[in-house]
PDB file of C-alpha atoms and ligand atoms in Angstrom:
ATOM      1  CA  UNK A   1     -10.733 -26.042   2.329  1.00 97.00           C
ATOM      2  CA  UNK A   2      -7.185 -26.936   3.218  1.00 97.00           C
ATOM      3  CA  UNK A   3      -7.303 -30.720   2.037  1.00 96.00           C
ATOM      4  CA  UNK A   4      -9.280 -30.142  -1.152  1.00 96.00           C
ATOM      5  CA  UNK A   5      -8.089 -26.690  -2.431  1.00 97.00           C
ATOM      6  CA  UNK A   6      -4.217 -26.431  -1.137  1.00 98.00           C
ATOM      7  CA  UNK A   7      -3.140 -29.932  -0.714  1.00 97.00           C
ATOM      8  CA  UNK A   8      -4.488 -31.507  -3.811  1.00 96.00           C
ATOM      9  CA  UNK A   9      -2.680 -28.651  -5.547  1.00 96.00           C
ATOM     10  CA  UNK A  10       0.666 -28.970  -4.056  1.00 97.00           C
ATOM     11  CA  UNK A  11       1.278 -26.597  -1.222  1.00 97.00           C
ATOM     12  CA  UNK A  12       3.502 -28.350   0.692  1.00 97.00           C
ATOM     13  CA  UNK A  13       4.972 -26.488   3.571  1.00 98.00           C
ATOM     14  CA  UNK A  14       3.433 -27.899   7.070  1.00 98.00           C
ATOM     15  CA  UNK A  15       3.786 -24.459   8.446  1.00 98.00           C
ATOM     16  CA  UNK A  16       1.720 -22.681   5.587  1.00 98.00           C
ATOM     17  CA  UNK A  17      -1.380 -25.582   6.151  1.00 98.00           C
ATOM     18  CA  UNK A  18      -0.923 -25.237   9.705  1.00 98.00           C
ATOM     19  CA  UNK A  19      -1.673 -21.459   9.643  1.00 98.00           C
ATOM     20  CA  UNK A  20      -4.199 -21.997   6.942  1.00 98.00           C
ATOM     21  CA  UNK A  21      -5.598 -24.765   9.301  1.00 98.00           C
ATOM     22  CA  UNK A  22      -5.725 -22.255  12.219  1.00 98.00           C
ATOM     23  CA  UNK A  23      -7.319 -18.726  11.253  1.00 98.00           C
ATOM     24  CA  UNK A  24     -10.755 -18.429  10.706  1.00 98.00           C
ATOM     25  CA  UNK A  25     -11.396 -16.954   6.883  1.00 98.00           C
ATOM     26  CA  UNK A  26     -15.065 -16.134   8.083  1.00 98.00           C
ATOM     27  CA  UNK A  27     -13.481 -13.978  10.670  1.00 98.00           C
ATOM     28  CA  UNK A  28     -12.840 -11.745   7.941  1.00 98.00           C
ATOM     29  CA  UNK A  29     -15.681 -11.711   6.009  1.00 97.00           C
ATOM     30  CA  UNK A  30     -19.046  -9.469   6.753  1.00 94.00           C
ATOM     31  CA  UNK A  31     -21.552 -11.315   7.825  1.00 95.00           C
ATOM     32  CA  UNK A  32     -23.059 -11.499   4.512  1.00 94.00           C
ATOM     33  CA  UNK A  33     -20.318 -13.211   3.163  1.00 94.00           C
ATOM     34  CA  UNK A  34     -19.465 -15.423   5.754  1.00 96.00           C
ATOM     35  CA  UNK A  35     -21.260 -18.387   4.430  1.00 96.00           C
ATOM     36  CA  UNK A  36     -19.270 -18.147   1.111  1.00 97.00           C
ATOM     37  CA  UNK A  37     -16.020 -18.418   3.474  1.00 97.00           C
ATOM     38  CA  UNK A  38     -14.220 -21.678   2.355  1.00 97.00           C
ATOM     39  CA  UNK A  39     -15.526 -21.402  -1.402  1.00 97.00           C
ATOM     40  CA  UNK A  40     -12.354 -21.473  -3.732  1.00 97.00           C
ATOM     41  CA  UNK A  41     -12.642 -17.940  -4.943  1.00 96.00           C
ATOM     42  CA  UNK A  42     -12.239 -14.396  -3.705  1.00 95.00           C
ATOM     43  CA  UNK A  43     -14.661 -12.402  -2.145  1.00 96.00           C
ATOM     44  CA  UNK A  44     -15.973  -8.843  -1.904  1.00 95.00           C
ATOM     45  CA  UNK A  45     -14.950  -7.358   1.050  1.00 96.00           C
ATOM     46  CA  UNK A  46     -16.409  -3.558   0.159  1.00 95.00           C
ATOM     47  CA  UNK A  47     -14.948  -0.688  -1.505  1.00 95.00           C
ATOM     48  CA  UNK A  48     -14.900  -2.401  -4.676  1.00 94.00           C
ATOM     49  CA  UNK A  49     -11.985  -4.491  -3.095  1.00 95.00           C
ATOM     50  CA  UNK A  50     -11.985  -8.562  -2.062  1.00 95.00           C
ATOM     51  CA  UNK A  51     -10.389 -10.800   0.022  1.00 96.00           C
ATOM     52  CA  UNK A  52      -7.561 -13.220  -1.934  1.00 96.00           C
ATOM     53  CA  UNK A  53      -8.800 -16.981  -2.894  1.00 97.00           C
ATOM     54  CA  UNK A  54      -7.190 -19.281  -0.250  1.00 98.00           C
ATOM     55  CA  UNK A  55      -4.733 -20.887  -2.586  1.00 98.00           C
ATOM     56  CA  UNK A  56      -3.310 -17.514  -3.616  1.00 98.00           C
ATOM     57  CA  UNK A  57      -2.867 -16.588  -0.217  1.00 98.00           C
ATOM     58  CA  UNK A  58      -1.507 -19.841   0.524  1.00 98.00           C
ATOM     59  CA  UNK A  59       0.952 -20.091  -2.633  1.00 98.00           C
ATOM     60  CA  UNK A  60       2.169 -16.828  -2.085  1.00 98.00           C
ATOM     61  CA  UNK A  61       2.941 -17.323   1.667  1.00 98.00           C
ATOM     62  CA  UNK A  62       4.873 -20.200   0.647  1.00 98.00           C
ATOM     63  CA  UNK A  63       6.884 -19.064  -2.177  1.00 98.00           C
ATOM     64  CA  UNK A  64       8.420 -16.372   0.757  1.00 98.00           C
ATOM     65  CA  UNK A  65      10.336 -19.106   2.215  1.00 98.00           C
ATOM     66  CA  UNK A  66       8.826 -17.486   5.687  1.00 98.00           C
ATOM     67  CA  UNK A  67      11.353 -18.101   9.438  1.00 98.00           C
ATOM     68  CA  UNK A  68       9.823 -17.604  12.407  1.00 98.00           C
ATOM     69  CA  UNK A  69      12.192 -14.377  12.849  1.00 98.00           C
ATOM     70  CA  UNK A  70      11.475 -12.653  10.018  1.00 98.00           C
ATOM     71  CA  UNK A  71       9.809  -9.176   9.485  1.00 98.00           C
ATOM     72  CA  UNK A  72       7.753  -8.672   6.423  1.00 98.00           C
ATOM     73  CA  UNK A  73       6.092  -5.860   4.403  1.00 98.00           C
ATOM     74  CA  UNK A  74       2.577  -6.966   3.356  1.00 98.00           C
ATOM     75  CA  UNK A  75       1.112  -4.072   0.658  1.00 98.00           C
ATOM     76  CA  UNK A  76      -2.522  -4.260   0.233  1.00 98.00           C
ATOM     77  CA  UNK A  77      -3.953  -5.473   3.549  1.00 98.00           C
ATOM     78  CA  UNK A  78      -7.412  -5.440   2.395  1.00 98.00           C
ATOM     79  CA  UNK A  79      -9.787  -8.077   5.028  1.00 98.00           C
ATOM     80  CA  UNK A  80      -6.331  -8.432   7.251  1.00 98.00           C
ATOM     81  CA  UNK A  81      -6.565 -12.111   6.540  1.00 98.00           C
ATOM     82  CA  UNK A  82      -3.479 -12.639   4.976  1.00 98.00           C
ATOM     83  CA  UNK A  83      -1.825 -10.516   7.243  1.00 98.00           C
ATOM     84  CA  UNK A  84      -3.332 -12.958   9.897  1.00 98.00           C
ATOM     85  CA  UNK A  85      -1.558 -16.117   8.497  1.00 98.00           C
ATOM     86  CA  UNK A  86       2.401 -14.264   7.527  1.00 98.00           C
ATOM     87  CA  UNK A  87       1.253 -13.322  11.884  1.00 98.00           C
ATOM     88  CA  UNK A  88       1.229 -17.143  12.574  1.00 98.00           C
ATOM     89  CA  UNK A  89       4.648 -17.653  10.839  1.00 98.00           C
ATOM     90  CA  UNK A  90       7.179 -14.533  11.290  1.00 98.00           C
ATOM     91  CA  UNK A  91       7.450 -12.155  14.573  1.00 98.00           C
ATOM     92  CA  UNK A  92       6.409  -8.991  13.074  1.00 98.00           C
ATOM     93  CA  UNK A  93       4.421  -7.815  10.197  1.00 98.00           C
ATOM     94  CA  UNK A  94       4.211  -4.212   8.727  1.00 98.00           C
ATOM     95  CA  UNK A  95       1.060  -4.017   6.520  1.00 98.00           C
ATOM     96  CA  UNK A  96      -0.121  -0.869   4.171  1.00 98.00           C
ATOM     97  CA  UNK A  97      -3.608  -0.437   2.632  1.00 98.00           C
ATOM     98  CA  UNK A  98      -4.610   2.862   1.441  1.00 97.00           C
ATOM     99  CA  UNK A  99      -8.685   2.454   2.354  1.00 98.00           C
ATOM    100  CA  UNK A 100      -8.411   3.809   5.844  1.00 98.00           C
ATOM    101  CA  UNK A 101     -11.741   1.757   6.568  1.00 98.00           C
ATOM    102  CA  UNK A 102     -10.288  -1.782   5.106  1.00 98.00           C
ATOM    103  CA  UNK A 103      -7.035  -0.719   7.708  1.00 98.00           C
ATOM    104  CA  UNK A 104      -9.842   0.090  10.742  1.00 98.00           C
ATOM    105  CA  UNK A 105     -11.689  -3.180  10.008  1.00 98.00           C
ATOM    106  CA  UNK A 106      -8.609  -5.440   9.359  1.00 98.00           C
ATOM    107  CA  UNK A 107      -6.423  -3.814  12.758  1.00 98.00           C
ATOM    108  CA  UNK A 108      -9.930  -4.415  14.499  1.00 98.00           C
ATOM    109  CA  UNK A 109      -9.734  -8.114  13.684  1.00 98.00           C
ATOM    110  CA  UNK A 110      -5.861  -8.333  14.016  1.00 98.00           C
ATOM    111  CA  UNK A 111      -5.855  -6.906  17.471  1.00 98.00           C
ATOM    112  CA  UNK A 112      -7.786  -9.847  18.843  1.00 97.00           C
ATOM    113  CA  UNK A 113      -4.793 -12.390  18.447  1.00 97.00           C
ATOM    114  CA  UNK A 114      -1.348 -10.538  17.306  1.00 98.00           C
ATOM    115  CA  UNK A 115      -1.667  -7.243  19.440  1.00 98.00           C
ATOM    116  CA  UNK A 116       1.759  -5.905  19.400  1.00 97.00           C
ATOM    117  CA  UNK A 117       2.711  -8.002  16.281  1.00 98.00           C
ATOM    118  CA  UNK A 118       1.865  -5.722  13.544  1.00 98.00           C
ATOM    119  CA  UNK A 119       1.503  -2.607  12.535  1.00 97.00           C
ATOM    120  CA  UNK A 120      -0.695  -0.975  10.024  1.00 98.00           C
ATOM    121  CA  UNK A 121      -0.558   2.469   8.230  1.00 97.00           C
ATOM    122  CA  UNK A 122      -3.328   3.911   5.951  1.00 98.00           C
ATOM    123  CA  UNK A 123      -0.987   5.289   2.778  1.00 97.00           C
ATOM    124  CA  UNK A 124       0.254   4.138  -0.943  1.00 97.00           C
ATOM    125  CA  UNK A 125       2.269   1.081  -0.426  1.00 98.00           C
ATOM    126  CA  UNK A 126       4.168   1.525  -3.922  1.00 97.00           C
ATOM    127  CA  UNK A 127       6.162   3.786  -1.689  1.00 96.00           C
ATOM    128  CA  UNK A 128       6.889   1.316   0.732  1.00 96.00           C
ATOM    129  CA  UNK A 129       5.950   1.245   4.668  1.00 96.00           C
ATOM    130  CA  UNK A 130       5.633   5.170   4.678  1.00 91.00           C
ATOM    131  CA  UNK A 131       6.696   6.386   8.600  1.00 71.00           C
ATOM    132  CA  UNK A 132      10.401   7.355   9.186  1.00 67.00           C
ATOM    133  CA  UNK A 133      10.968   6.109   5.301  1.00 65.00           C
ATOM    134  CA  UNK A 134      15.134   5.955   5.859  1.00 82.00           C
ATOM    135  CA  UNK A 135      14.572   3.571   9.166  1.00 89.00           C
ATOM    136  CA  UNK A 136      13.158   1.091   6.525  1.00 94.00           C
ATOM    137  CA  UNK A 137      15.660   0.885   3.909  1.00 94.00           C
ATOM    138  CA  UNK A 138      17.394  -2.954   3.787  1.00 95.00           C
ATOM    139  CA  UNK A 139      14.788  -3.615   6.770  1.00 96.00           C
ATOM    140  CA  UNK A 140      12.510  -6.346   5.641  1.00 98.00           C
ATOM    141  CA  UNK A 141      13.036 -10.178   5.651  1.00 98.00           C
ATOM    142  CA  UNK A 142      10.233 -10.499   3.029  1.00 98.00           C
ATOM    143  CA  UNK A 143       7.434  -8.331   1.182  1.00 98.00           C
ATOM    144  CA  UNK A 144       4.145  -9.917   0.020  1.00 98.00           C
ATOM    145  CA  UNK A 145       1.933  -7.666  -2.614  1.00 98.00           C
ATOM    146  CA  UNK A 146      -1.675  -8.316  -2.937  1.00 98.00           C
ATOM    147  CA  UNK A 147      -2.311  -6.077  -5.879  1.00 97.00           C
ATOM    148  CA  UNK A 148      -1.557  -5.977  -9.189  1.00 98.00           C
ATOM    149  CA  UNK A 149       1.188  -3.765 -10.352  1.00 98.00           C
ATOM    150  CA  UNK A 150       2.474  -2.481 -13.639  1.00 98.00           C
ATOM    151  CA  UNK A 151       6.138  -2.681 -12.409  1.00 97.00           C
ATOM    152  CA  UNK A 152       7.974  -3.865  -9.448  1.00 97.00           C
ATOM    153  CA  UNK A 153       7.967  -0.543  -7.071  1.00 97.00           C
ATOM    154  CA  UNK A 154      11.538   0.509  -6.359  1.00 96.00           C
ATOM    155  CA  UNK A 155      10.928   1.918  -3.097  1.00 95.00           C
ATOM    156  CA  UNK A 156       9.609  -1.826  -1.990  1.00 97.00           C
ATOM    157  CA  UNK A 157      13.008  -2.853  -3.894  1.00 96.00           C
ATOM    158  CA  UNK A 158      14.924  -1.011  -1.413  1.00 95.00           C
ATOM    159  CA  UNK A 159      13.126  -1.428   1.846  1.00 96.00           C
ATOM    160  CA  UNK A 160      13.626  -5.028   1.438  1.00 97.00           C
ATOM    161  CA  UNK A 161      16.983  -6.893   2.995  1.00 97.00           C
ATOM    162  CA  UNK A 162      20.110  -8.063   1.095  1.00 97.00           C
ATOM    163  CA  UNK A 163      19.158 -11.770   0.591  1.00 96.00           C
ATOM    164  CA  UNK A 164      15.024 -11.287   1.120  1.00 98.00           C
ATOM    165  CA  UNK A 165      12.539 -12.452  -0.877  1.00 98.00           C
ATOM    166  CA  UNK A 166       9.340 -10.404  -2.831  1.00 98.00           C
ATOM    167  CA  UNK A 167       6.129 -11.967  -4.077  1.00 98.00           C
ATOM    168  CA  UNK A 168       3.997  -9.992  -6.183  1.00 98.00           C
ATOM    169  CA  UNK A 169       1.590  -9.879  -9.083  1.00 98.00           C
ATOM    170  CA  UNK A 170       3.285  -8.011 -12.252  1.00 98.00           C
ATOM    171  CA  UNK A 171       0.870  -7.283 -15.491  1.00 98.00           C
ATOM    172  CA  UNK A 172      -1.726  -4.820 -16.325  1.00 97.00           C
ATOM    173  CA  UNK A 173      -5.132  -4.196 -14.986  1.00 95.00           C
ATOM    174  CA  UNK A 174      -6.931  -7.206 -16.246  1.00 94.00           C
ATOM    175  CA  UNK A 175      -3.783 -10.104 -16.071  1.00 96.00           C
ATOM    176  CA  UNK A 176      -0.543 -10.495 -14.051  1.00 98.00           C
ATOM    177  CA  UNK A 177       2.243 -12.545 -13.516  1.00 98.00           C
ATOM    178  CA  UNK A 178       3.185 -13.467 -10.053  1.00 98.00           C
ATOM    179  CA  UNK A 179       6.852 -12.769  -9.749  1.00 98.00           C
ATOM    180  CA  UNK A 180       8.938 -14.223  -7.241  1.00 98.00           C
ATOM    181  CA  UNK A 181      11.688 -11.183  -6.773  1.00 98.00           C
ATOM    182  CA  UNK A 182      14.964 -12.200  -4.705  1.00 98.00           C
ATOM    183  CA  UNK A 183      16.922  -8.957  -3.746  1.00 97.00           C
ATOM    184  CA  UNK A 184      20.799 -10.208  -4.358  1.00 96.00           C
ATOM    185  CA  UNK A 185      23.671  -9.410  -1.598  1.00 94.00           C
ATOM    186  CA  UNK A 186      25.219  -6.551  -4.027  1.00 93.00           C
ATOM    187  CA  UNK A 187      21.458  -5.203  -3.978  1.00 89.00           C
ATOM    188  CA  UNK A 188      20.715  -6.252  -8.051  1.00 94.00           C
ATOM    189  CA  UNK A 189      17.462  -8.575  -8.209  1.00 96.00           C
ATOM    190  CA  UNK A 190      16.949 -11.584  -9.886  1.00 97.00           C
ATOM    191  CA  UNK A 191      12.985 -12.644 -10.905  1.00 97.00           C
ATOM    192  CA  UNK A 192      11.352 -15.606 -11.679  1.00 97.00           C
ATOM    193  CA  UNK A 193       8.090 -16.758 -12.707  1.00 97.00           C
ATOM    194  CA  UNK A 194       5.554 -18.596 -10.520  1.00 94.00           C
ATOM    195  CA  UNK A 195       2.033 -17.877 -11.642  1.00 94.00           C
ATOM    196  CA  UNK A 196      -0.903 -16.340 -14.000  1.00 96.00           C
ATOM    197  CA  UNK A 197      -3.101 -14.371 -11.747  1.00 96.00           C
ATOM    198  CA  UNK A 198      -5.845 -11.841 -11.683  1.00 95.00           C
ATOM    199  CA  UNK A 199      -5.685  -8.969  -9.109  1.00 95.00           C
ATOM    200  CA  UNK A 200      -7.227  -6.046  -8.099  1.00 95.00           C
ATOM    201  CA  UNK A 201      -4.841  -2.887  -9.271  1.00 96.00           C
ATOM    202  CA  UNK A 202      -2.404  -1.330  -6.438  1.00 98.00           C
ATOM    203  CA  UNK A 203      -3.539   2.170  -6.955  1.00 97.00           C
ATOM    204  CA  UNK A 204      -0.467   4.629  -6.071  1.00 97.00           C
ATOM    205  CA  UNK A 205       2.417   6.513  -7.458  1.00 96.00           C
ATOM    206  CA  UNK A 206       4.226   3.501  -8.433  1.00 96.00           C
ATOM    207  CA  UNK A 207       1.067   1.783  -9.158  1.00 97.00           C
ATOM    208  CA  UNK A 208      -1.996   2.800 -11.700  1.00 97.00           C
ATOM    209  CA  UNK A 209      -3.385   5.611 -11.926  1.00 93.00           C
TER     210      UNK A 209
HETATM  211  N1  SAH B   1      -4.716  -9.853   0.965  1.00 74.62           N
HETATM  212  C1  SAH B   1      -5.903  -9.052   0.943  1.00 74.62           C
HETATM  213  C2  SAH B   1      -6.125  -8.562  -0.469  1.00 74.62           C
HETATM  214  C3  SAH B   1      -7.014  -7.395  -0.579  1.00 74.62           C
HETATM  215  S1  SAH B   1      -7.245  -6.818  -2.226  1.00 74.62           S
HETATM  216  C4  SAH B   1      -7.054  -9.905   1.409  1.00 74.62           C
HETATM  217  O1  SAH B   1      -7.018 -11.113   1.162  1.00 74.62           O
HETATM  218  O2  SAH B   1      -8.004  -9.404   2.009  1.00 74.62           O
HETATM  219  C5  SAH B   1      -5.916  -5.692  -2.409  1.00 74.62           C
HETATM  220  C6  SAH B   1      -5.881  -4.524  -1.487  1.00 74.62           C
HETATM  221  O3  SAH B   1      -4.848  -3.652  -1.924  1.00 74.62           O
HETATM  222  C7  SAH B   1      -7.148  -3.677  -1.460  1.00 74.62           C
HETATM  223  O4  SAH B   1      -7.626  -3.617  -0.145  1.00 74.62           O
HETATM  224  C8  SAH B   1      -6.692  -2.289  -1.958  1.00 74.62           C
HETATM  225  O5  SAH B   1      -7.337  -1.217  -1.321  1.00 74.62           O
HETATM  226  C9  SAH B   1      -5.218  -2.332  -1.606  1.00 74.62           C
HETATM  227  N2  SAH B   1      -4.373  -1.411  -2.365  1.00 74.62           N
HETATM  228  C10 SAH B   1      -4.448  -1.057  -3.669  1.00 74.62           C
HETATM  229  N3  SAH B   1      -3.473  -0.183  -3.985  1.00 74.62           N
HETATM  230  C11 SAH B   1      -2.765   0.019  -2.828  1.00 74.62           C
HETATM  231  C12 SAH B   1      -1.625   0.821  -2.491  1.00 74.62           C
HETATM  232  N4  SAH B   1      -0.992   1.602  -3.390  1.00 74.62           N
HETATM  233  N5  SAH B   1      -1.165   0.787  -1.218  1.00 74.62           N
HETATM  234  C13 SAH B   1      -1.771   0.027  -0.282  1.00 74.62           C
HETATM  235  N6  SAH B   1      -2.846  -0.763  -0.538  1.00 74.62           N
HETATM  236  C14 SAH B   1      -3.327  -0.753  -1.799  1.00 74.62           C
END
């Protein structure tokens, strides 16, 4: 999977194919799905939801420019497997999904290898990580968005650091853009272009409806 569908496309950091190398995509699959595991595609993972296509996952770790220090918002846990690899590279991750089962199932998983690591809350992520909201704001190293969203959520704008860095898929329901968001020192953003992708929605208040 990692030689034939990340290399040959050009992901290049070693840490990004080292994590890739490492956890288990099965892991996060049901068992019915577990033989499709390494195919180069997403898969369902229930609740009309699936689990990214390696490269995506891959690409978009990437593109955040990760250090081992760093604490980052992931919105749209889903299967927990992305949250898995950002686990391999940064101390700390803060994930949102708003299926309460997909955050049971993927905190399950998690808790296996990264107890203490992360922390996951059932809510809308367009709102950002929702506990103690003001503790958050200029928090995060990086954010990582696994769902497509009409806009760029402010409150995800503002939880994130001077200086840190925002991947996420920007279009409508059926076509996005992934957008590579870097939140400036005097707080403006500047945006640029990376990808066309095809997400699920992010259902919220800053999301669809
Ligand atoms: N990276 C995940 C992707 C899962 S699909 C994986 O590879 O498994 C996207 C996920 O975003 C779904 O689980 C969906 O329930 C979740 N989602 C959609 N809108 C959301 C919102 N407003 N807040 C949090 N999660 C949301």
């Amino acid at each position: 999977m990692v030689d034939t569908q990340l290399v040959r496309r050009g992901i290049r950091s070693s840490n990004v194919l080292a994590a890739m190398r490492k956890v288990d995509r099965a892991d996060f699959l049901c068992d019915s799905e577990k033989r499709f595991a390494y195919n180069d595609e997403p898969q369902p993972i229930g609740f009309g939801q699936t689990i990214s296509q390696p490269f995506i996952v891959a690409l978009m770790t990437e593109m955040l420019e990760l250090n081992s220090d760093d604490i980052v918002l992931e919105v749209g846990v889903g299967s927990g497997y992305q949250t898995a690899i950002l686990l391999e590279l940064v101390s700390k991750v803060y994930g949102v999904e708003r299926i309460h089962a997909l955050s049971l199932r993927a905190t399950k998983i998690l808790l296996e290898n990264y107890k203490g690591r992360f922390h996951i809350a059932t809510a809308d992520g367009t709102l950002g990580f929702p506990l103690q909201n003001k503790i958050f704001i200029n928090f995060f190293d990086a954010c990582l968005v696994a769902a497509a969203a009409p806009q760029i959520p402010s409150a995800l704008i503002s939880q994130l650091k001077p200086e840190g860095r925002m991947i996420i898929p920007v279009g409508d329901r059926y076509s996005q853009e992934l957008v590579l968001v870097r939140k400036l020192k005097d707080g403006r953003i500047d945006k640029s272009y990376v990808d066309a992708v095809r997400f699920v929605p992010l259902v919220g208040k800053e999301g669809f409806h």
